[in-house]
Coordinates of C-alpha atoms in Angstrom, one line a residue:
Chain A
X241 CA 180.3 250.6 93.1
X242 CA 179.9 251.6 96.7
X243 CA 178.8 248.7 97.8
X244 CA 181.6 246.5 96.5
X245 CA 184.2 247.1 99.5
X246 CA 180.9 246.1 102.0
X247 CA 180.3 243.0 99.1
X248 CA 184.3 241.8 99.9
X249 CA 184.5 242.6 103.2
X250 CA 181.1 240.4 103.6
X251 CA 182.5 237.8 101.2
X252 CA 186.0 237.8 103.1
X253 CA 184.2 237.0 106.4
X254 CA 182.2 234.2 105.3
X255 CA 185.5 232.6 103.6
X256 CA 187.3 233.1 107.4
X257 CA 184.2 231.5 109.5
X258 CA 183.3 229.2 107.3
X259 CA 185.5 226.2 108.4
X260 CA 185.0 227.9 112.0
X261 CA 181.3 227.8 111.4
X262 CA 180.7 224.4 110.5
X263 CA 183.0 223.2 112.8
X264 CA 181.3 224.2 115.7
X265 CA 177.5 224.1 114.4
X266 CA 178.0 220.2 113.7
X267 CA 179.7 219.8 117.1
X268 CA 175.9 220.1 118.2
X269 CA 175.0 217.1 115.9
X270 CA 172.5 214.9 117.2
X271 CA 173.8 212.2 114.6
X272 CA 177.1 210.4 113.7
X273 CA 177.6 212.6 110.8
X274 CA 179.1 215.8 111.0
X275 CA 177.6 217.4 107.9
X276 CA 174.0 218.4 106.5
X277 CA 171.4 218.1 107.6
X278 CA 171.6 219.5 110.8
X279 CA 169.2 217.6 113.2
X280 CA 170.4 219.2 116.5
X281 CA 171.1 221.0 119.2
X282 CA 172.4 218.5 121.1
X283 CA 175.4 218.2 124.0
X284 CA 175.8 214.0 123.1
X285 CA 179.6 214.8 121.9
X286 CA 180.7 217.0 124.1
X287 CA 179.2 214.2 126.7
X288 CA 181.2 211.8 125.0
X289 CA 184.4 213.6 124.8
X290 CA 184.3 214.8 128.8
X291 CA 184.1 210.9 129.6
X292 CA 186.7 209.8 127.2
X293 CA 190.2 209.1 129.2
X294 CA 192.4 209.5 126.6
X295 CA 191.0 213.2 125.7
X296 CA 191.5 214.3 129.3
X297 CA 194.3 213.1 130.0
X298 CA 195.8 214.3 127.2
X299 CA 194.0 217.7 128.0
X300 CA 195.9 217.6 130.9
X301 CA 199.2 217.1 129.6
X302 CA 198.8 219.6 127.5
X303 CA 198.3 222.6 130.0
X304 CA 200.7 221.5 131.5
X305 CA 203.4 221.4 129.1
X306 CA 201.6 224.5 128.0
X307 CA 202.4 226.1 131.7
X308 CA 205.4 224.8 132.4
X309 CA 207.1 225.5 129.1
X310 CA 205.8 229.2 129.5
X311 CA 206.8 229.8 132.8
X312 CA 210.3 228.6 131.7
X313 CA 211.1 230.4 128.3
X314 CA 209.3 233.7 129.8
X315 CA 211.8 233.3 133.2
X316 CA 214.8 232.7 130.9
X317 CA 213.7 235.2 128.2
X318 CA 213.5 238.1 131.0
X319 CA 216.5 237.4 132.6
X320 CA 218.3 237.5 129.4
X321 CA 216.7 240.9 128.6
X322 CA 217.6 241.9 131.7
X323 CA 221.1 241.3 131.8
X324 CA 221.2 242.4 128.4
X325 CA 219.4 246.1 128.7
X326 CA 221.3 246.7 131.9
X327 CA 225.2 245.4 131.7
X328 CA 227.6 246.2 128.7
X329 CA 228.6 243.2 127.3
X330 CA 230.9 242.1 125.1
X331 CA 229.5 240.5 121.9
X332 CA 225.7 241.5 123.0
X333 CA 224.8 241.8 119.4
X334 CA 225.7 237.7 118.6
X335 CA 223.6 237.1 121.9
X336 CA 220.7 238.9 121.0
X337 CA 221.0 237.2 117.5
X338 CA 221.6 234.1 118.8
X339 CA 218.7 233.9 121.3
X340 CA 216.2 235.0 118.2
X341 CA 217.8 232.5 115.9
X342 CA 215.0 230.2 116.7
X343 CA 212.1 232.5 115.0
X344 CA 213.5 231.9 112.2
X345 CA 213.3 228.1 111.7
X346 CA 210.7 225.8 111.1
X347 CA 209.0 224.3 114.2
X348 CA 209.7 220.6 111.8
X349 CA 213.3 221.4 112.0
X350 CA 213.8 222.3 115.8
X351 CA 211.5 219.1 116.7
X352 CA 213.6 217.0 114.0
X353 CA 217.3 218.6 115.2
X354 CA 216.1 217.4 118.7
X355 CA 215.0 214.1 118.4
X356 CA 218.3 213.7 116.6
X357 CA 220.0 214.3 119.5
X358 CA 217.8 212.7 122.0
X359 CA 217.6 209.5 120.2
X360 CA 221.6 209.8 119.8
X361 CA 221.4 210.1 123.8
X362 CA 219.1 207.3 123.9
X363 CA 217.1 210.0 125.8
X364 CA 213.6 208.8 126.6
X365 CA 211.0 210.4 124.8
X366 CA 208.0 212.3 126.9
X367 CA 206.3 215.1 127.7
X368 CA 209.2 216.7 129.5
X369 CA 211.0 216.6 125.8
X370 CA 208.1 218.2 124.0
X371 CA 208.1 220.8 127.1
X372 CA 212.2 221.6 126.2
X373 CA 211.2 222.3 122.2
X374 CA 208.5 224.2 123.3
X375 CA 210.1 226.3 125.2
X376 CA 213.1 226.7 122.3
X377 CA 210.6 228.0 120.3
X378 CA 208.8 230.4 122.6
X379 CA 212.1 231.9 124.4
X380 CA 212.9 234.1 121.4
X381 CA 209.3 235.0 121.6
X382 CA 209.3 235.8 125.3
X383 CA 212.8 237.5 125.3
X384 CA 212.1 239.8 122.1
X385 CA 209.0 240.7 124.2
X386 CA 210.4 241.5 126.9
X387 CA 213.7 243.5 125.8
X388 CA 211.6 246.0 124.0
X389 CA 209.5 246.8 126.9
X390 CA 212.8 248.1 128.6
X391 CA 212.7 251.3 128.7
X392 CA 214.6 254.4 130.9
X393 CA 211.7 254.8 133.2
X394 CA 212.5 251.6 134.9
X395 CA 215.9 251.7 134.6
X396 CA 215.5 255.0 137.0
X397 CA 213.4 253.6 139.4
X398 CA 215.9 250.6 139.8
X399 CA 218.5 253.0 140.5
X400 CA 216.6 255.2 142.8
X401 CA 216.1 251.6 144.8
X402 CA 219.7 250.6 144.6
X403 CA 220.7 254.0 146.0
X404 CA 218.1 253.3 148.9
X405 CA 219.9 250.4 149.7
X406 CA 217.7 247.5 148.0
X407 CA 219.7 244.4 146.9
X408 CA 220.0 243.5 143.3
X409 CA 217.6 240.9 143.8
X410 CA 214.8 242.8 146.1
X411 CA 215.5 245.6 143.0
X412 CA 214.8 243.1 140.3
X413 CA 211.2 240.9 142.0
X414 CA 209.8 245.0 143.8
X415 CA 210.7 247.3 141.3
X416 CA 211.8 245.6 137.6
X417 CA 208.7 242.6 137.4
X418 CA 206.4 245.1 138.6
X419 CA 207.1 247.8 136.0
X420 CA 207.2 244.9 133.2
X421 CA 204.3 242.9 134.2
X422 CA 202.4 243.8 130.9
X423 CA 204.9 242.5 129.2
X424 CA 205.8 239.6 131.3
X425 CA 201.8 239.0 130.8
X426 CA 201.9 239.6 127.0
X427 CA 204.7 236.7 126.2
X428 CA 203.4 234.3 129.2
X429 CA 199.8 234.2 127.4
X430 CA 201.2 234.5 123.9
X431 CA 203.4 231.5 125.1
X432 CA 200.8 229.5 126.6
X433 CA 198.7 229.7 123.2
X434 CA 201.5 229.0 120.8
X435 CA 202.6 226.1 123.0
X436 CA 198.9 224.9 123.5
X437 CA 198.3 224.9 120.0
X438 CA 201.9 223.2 119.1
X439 CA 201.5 220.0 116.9
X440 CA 204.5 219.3 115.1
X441 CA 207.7 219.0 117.7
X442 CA 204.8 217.6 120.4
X443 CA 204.1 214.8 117.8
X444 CA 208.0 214.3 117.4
X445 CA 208.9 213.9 121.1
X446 CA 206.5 212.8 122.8
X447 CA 206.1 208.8 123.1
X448 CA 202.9 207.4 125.4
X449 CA 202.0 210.3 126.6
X450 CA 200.7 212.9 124.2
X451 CA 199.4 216.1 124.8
X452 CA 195.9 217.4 122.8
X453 CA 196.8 218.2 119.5
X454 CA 198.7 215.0 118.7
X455 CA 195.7 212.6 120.5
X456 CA 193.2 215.0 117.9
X457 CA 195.7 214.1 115.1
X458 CA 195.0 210.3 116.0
X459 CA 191.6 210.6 116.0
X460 CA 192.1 212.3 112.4
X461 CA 192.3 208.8 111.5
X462 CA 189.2 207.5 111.6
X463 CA 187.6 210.3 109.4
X464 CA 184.7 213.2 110.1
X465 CA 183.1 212.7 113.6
X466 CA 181.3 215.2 115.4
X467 CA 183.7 213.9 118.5
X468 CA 186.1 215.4 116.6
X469 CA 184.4 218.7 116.3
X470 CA 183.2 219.0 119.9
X471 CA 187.2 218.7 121.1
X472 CA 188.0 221.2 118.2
X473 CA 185.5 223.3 119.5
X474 CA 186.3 223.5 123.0
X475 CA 190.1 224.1 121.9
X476 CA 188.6 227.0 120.0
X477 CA 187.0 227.8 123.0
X478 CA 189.8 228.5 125.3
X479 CA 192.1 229.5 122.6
X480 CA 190.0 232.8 121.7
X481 CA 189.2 233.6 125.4
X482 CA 193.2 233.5 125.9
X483 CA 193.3 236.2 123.2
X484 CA 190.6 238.0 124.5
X485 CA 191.9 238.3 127.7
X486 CA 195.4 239.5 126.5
X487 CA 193.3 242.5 124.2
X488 CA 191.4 243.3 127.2
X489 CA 194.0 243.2 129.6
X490 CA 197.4 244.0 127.9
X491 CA 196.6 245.6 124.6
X492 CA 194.2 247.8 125.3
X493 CA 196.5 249.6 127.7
X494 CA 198.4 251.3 124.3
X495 CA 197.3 254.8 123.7
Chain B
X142 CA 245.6 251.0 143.8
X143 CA 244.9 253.2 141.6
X144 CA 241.4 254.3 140.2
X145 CA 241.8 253.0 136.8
X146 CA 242.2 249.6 138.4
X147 CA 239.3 249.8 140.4
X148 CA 236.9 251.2 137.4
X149 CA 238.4 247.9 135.2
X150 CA 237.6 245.8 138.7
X151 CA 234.0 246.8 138.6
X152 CA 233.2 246.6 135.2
X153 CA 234.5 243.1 135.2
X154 CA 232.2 242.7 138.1
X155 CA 229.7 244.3 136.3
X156 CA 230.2 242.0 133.2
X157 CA 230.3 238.8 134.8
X158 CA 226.7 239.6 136.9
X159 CA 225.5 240.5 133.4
X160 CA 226.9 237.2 131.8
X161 CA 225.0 235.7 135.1
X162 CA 221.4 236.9 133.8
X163 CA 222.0 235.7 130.0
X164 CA 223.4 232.7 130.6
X165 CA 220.5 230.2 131.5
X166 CA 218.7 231.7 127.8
X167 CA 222.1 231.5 126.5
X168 CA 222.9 228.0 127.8
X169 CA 219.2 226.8 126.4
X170 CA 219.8 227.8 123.1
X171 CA 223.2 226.7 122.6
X172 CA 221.9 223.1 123.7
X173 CA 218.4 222.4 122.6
X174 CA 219.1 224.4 119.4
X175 CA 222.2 225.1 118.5
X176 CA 223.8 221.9 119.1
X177 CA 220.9 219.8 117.4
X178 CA 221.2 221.7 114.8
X179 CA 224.8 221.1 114.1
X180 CA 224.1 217.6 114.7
X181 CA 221.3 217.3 112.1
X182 CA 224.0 219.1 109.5
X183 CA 226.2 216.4 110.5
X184 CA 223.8 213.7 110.1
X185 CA 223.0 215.4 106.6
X186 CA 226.5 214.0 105.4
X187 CA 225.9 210.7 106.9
X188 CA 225.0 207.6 105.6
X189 CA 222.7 204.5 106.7
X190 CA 224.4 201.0 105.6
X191 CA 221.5 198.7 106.1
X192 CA 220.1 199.8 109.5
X193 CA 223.3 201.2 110.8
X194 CA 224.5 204.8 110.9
X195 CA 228.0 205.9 109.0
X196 CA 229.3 209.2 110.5
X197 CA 231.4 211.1 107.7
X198 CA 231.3 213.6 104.5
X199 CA 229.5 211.6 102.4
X200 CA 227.4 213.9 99.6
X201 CA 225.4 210.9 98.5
X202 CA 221.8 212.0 100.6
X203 CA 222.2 215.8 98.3
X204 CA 222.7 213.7 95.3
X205 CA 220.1 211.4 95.6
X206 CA 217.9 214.1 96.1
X207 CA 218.6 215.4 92.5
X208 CA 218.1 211.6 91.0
X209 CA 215.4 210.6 92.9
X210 CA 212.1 211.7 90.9
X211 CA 210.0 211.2 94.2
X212 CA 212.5 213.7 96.1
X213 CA 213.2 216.1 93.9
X214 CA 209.2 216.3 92.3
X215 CA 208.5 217.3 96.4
X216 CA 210.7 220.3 96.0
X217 CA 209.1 221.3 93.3
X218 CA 205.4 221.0 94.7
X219 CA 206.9 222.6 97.8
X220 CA 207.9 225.4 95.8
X221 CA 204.7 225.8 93.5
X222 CA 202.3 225.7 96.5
X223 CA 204.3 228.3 98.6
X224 CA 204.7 230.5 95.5
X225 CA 200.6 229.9 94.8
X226 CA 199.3 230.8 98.4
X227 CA 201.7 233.4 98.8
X228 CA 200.5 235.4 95.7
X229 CA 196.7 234.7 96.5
X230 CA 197.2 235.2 99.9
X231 CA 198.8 238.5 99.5
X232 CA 195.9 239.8 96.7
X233 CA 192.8 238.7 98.7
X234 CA 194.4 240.2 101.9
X235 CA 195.5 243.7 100.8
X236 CA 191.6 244.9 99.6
X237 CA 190.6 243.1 103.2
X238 CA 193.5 245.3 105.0
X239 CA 192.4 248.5 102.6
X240 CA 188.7 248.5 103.6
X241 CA 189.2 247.7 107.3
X242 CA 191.8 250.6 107.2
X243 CA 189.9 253.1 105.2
X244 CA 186.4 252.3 104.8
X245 CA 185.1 250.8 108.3
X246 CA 184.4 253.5 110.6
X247 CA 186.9 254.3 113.3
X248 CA 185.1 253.3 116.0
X249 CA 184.3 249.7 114.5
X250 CA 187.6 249.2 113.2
X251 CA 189.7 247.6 116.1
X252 CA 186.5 245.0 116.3
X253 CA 186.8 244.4 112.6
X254 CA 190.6 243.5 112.6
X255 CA 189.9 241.0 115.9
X256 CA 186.9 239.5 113.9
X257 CA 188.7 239.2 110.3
X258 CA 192.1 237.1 112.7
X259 CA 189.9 235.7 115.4
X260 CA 190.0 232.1 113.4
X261 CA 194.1 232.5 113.4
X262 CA 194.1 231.2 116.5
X263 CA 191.9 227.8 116.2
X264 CA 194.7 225.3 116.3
X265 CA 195.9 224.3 113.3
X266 CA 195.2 220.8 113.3
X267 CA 192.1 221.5 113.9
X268 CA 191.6 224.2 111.7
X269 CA 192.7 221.2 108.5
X270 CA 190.5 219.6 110.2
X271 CA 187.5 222.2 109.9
X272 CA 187.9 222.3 106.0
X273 CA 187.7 218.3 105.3
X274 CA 184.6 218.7 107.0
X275 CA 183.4 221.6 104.5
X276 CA 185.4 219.9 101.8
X277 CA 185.1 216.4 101.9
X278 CA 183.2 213.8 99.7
X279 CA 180.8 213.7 101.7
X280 CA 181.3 217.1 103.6
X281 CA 179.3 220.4 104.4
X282 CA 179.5 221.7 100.7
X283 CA 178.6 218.8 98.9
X284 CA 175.7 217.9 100.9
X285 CA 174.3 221.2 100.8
X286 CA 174.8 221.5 96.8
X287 CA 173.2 218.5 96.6
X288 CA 170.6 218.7 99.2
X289 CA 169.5 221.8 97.1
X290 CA 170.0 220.0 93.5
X291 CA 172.4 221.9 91.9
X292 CA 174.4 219.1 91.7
X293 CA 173.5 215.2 91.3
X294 CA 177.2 213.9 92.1
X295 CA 179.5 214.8 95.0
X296 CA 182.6 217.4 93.9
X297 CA 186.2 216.0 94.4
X298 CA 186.8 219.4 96.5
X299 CA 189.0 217.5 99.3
X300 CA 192.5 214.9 98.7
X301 CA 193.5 217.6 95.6
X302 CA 196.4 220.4 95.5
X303 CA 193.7 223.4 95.4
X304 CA 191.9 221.8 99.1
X305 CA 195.7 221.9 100.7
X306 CA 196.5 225.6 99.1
X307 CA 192.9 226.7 100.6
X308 CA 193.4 225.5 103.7
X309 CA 196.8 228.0 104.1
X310 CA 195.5 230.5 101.8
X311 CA 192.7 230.9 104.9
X312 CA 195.2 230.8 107.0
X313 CA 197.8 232.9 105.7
X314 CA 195.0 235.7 104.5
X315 CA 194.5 236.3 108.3
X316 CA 198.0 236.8 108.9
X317 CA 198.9 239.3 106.1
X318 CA 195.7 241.2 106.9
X319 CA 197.2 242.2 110.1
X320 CA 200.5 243.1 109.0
X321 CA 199.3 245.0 106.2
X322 CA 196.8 247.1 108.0
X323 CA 199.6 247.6 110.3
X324 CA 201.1 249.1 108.0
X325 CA 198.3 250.9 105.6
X326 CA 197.4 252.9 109.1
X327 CA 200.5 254.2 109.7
X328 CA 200.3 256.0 106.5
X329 CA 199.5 259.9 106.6
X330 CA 196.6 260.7 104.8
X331 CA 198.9 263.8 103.5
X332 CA 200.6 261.6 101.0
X333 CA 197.0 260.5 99.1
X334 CA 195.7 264.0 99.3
X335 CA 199.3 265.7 98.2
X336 CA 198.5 263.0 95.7
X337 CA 195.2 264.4 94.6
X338 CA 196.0 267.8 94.7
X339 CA 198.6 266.9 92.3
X340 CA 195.9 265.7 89.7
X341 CA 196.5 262.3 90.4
X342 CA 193.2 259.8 90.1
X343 CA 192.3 257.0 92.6
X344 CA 194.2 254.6 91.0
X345 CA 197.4 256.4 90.3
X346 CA 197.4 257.6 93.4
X347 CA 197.4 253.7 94.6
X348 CA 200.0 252.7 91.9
X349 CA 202.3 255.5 92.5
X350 CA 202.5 256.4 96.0
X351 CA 200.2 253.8 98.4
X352 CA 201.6 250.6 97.1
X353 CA 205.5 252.0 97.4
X354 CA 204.7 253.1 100.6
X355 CA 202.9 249.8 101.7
X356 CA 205.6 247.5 99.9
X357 CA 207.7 246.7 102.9
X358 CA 204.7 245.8 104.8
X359 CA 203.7 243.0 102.1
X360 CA 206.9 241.7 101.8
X361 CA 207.2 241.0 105.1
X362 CA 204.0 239.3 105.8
X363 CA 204.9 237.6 102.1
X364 CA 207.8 236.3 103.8
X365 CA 206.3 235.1 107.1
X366 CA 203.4 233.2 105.0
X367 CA 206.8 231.8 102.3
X368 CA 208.4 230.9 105.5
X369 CA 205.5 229.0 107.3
X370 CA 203.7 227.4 104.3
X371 CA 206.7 225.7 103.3
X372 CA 207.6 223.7 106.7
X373 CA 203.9 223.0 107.6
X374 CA 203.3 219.4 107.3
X375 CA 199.7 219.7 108.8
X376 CA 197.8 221.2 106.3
X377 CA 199.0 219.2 102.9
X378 CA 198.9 215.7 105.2
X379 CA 195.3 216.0 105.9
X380 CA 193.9 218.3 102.9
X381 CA 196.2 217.2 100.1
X382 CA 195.5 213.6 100.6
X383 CA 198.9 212.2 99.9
X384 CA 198.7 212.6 95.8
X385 CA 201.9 214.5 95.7
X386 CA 203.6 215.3 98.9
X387 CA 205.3 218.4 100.1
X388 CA 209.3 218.4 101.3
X389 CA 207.7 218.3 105.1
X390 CA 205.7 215.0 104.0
X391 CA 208.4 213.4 102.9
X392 CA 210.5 214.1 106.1
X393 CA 207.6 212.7 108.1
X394 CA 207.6 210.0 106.0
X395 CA 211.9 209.0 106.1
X396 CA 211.7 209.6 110.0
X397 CA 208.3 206.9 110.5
X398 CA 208.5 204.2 108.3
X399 CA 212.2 203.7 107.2
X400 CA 214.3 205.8 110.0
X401 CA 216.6 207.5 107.4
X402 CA 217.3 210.3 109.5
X403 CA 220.4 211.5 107.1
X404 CA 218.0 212.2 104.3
X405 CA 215.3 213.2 106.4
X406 CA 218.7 216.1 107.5
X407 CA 219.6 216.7 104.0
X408 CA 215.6 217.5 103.0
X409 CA 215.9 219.6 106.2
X410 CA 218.8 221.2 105.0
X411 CA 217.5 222.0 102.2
X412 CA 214.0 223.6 103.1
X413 CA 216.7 226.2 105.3
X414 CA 218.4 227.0 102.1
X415 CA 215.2 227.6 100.1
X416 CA 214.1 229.8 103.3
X417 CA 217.3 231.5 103.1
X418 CA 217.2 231.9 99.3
X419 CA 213.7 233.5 99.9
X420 CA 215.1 236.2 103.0
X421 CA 218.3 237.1 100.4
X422 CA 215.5 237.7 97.6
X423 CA 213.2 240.0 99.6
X424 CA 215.9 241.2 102.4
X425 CA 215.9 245.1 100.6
X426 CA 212.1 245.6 101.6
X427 CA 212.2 243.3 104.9
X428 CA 211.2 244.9 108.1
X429 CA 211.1 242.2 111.0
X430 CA 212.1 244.8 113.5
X431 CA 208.9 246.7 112.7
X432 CA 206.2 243.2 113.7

């Protein structure tokens, strides 16, 4: 009986690493087959997927639309907060609302409800389109963030400023982004991973050029290849250091 | 002038820098979400005459999808697989939660937790992906039962109902373990030893005061997986093998091959209302505020 909780706990972890496992031992296949018997180590794949075009390029795109999109819904998110924590508005509770709406919705709905529209417009579909649902999606994200961290102690510190002369805007990029840079850290990176990860609204608007997950989801079709697990891999791979680095630097800050 | 004048002056100053700040998120919103979304409600009550688009209140997209067997079958698998992985999801995560709360020592525990949802973040094409290769015919788990004769035929593991509700159970067990040990920690061990004291055993003490106490905690992560298992389109596309497809499946499929982008609206439509159905059902033990 006392070892049963150390049984599930064991039991639980090989159910989570499992896929995980596999995934990345056969990305060190020496053979065409992904699967048993394993007759590496060997780097051949990951060879292969560093000199295929397509995969960097679309690597590329991806960071970037990663980046961009970030930098965009975490700028909008803390102005929002900011104008929000520090005026009395009218109506501030629909606003709030309003700007979280988006959590609430499937990411197959936002990326269908756009290309509705764009195609209406006769908008051209590209990466710049899959950059504007991403950043719908991650602005609710980066503004929720961001409007908790508000607190009083910044709110004096802007004032002490203000009464020493500084300008709203020397107030807001010396004393306001410096106080909230955890934060501004937190939703940047949380941003970045959601958005790097993002399959279904990048598959709906993008067109020729594709970022990562959707040139992965072509590859899907020609069945199990140890390309495939190399690229999955590496995404791994960056994915968990950009979590790690947000523990080590944000989190861990919390008493 | 008089000072009452000059306070209102200000504050309208005030106001308008204020409406300054919120207005680019405001703006956003209103355009790449809002208005698409009233759009796609809109296009819901449309119609398609041969290729072309008829604006206007039609009902006849809702009211095929109640004749259409194929439309109204993908409801119901919709519905059966959320229900299935949110139920499983929710048992094999609370012991999980429970022993990384109570059992692992403290000084392990934070490593535990970032172990047990370390895979959460693979992407998730690629984490679909990860299971056909331990599921397939000719996958990870086949060839190893065979390579070590147990078996002399390969399993049909992959392309069925139980490889799709795998695939989110794993992801979905990662989630709720987080937000139930978020909320199993908070707990004062008072309330189990005011418990105990009282005569109570182990598991009365579980039935009777932990599980009330823990409740709004697993309906909330019971919501989160409701609400994201039953718009993913990833998982059942590449595990389930297209032998009965999901509401999201068959949106992919009227937006590729036959551009019917009123019923793809209506099935949209009516994946919100199931959502919303689900938030009115478990609203009185919802805590959002508290993730």
């Amino acid at each position: 009986m006392r070892a049963l909780p150390w049984l599930y706990l064991a039991a639980a972890f090989v159910f989570i690493y499992l896929p995980v496992g596999a995934l990345v031992l056969f990305s060190f296949q020496g053979g065409a087959l992904p699967v048993p018997p394993f007759d590496g180590p060997s780097l051949r794949w990951y060879g292969e997927i560093l000199a295929d075009r397509d995969l960097t390029s679309a690597l590329g795109h991806s960071l970037a639309v990663a980046f961009g999109s970030s930098a965009v819904a975490v700028t909008l998110g803390f102005l929002a907060a900011y104008g929000l924590a520090r005026h009395v508005l009218p109506g501030a509770t629909l606003v709030r609302g309003l700007l979280i709406a988006p959590l609430t919705v499937s990411y197959l709905i936002v990326g269908l409800g756009l290309l509705i529209v764009l195609t209406r417009l006769g908008a051209p579909l590209s990466l710049m389109t899959a950059g504007i649902g991403h950043v719908v999606i991650n602005l609710p994200l980066a503004f929720a963030i961001v409007y908790a961290s508000m607190g009083a102690q910044q709110q004096n510190a802007e004032r002490a400023a203000r009464d020493l002369g500084a300008s709203e805007a020397k107030v807001i990029l010396l004393v306001t982004v410096p106080m909230l840079a955890p934060a501004l850290a937190a939703a940047f990176f949380l941003s970045v991973t959601l958005s790097w990860d993002e399959f279904i609204i990048a598959f709906l608007l993008t067109r020729f050029d594709v970022t990562l997950p959707v040139e992965i989801w072509s590859m899907l079709r020609s069945g199990l290849s140890p390309r495939l697990n190399a690229i999955g891999s590496l995404v791994f791979l960056v994915s968990v250091t950009v979590v790690l680095i947000l523990e080590l630097l944000v989190f861990r800050k919390r008493p | 002038m008089s000072d009452a004048a000059n306070t209102q002056r200000t504050l309208d100053r005030e106001g308008l820098r204020g409406w300054g700040f919120v207005a680019p998120a405001l703006l956003w919103t209103l355009a790449f979400f809002v208005l698409p979304f009233v759009v796609m409600g809109a296009m819901s009550l449309a119609t398609l005459e041969g290729r072309t688009l008829v604006w206007g209140l039609s009902p006849a997209n809702y009211a095929e999808l109640a004749e259409k067997a194929y439309l109204w079958r993908g409801i119901l698998v919709s519905l059966e697989i959320t229900l299935t992985v949110t139920v499983v999801s929710v048992l094999l995560a609370y012991p999980l939660a429970w022993i990384i709360a109570f059992r692992v020592p403290a000084r392990w525990q934070r490593l535990a937790l970032l172990l047990a949802i370390l895979p959460f973040w693979t992407s998730y094409v690629v984490r679909s992906y990860a299971w056909l290769l331990v599921l397939a015919r000719e996958g990870v788990v086949n060839r190893t039962l065979m390579g070590l004769g147990i078996i002399a035929e390969p399993l049909t593991l992959a392309n069925t109902r139980l490889a799709t509700v795998t695939g989110f159970v794993h992801f979905f067990v990662m989630l709720l373990t987080l937000t139930i040990f978020a909320n199993l920690i908070q707990l004062s061990p008072n309330y189990r030893r005011a418990a105990m004291d009282l005569g109570a055993n182990a598991f009365q003490t579980f039935r009777h005061v932990i599980l009330p106490l823990t409740l709004p905690g697993i309906v909330t992560g019971a919501f989160l997986t409701f609400v994201l298992c039953i718009g993913d389109y990833v998982t059942p596309q590449i595990l389930g093998g297209n032998t009965e497809l999901t509401v999201p499946q068959i949106i992919m499929v009227q937006l590729g091959r036959r551009a019917d982008f009123p019923l793809a609206s209506a099935l949209a439509i009516v994946l919100m209302g199931i959502v919303t159905l689900a938030y009115l059902a478990s609203a009185r033990w919802l805590r959002l505020d508290r993730l």
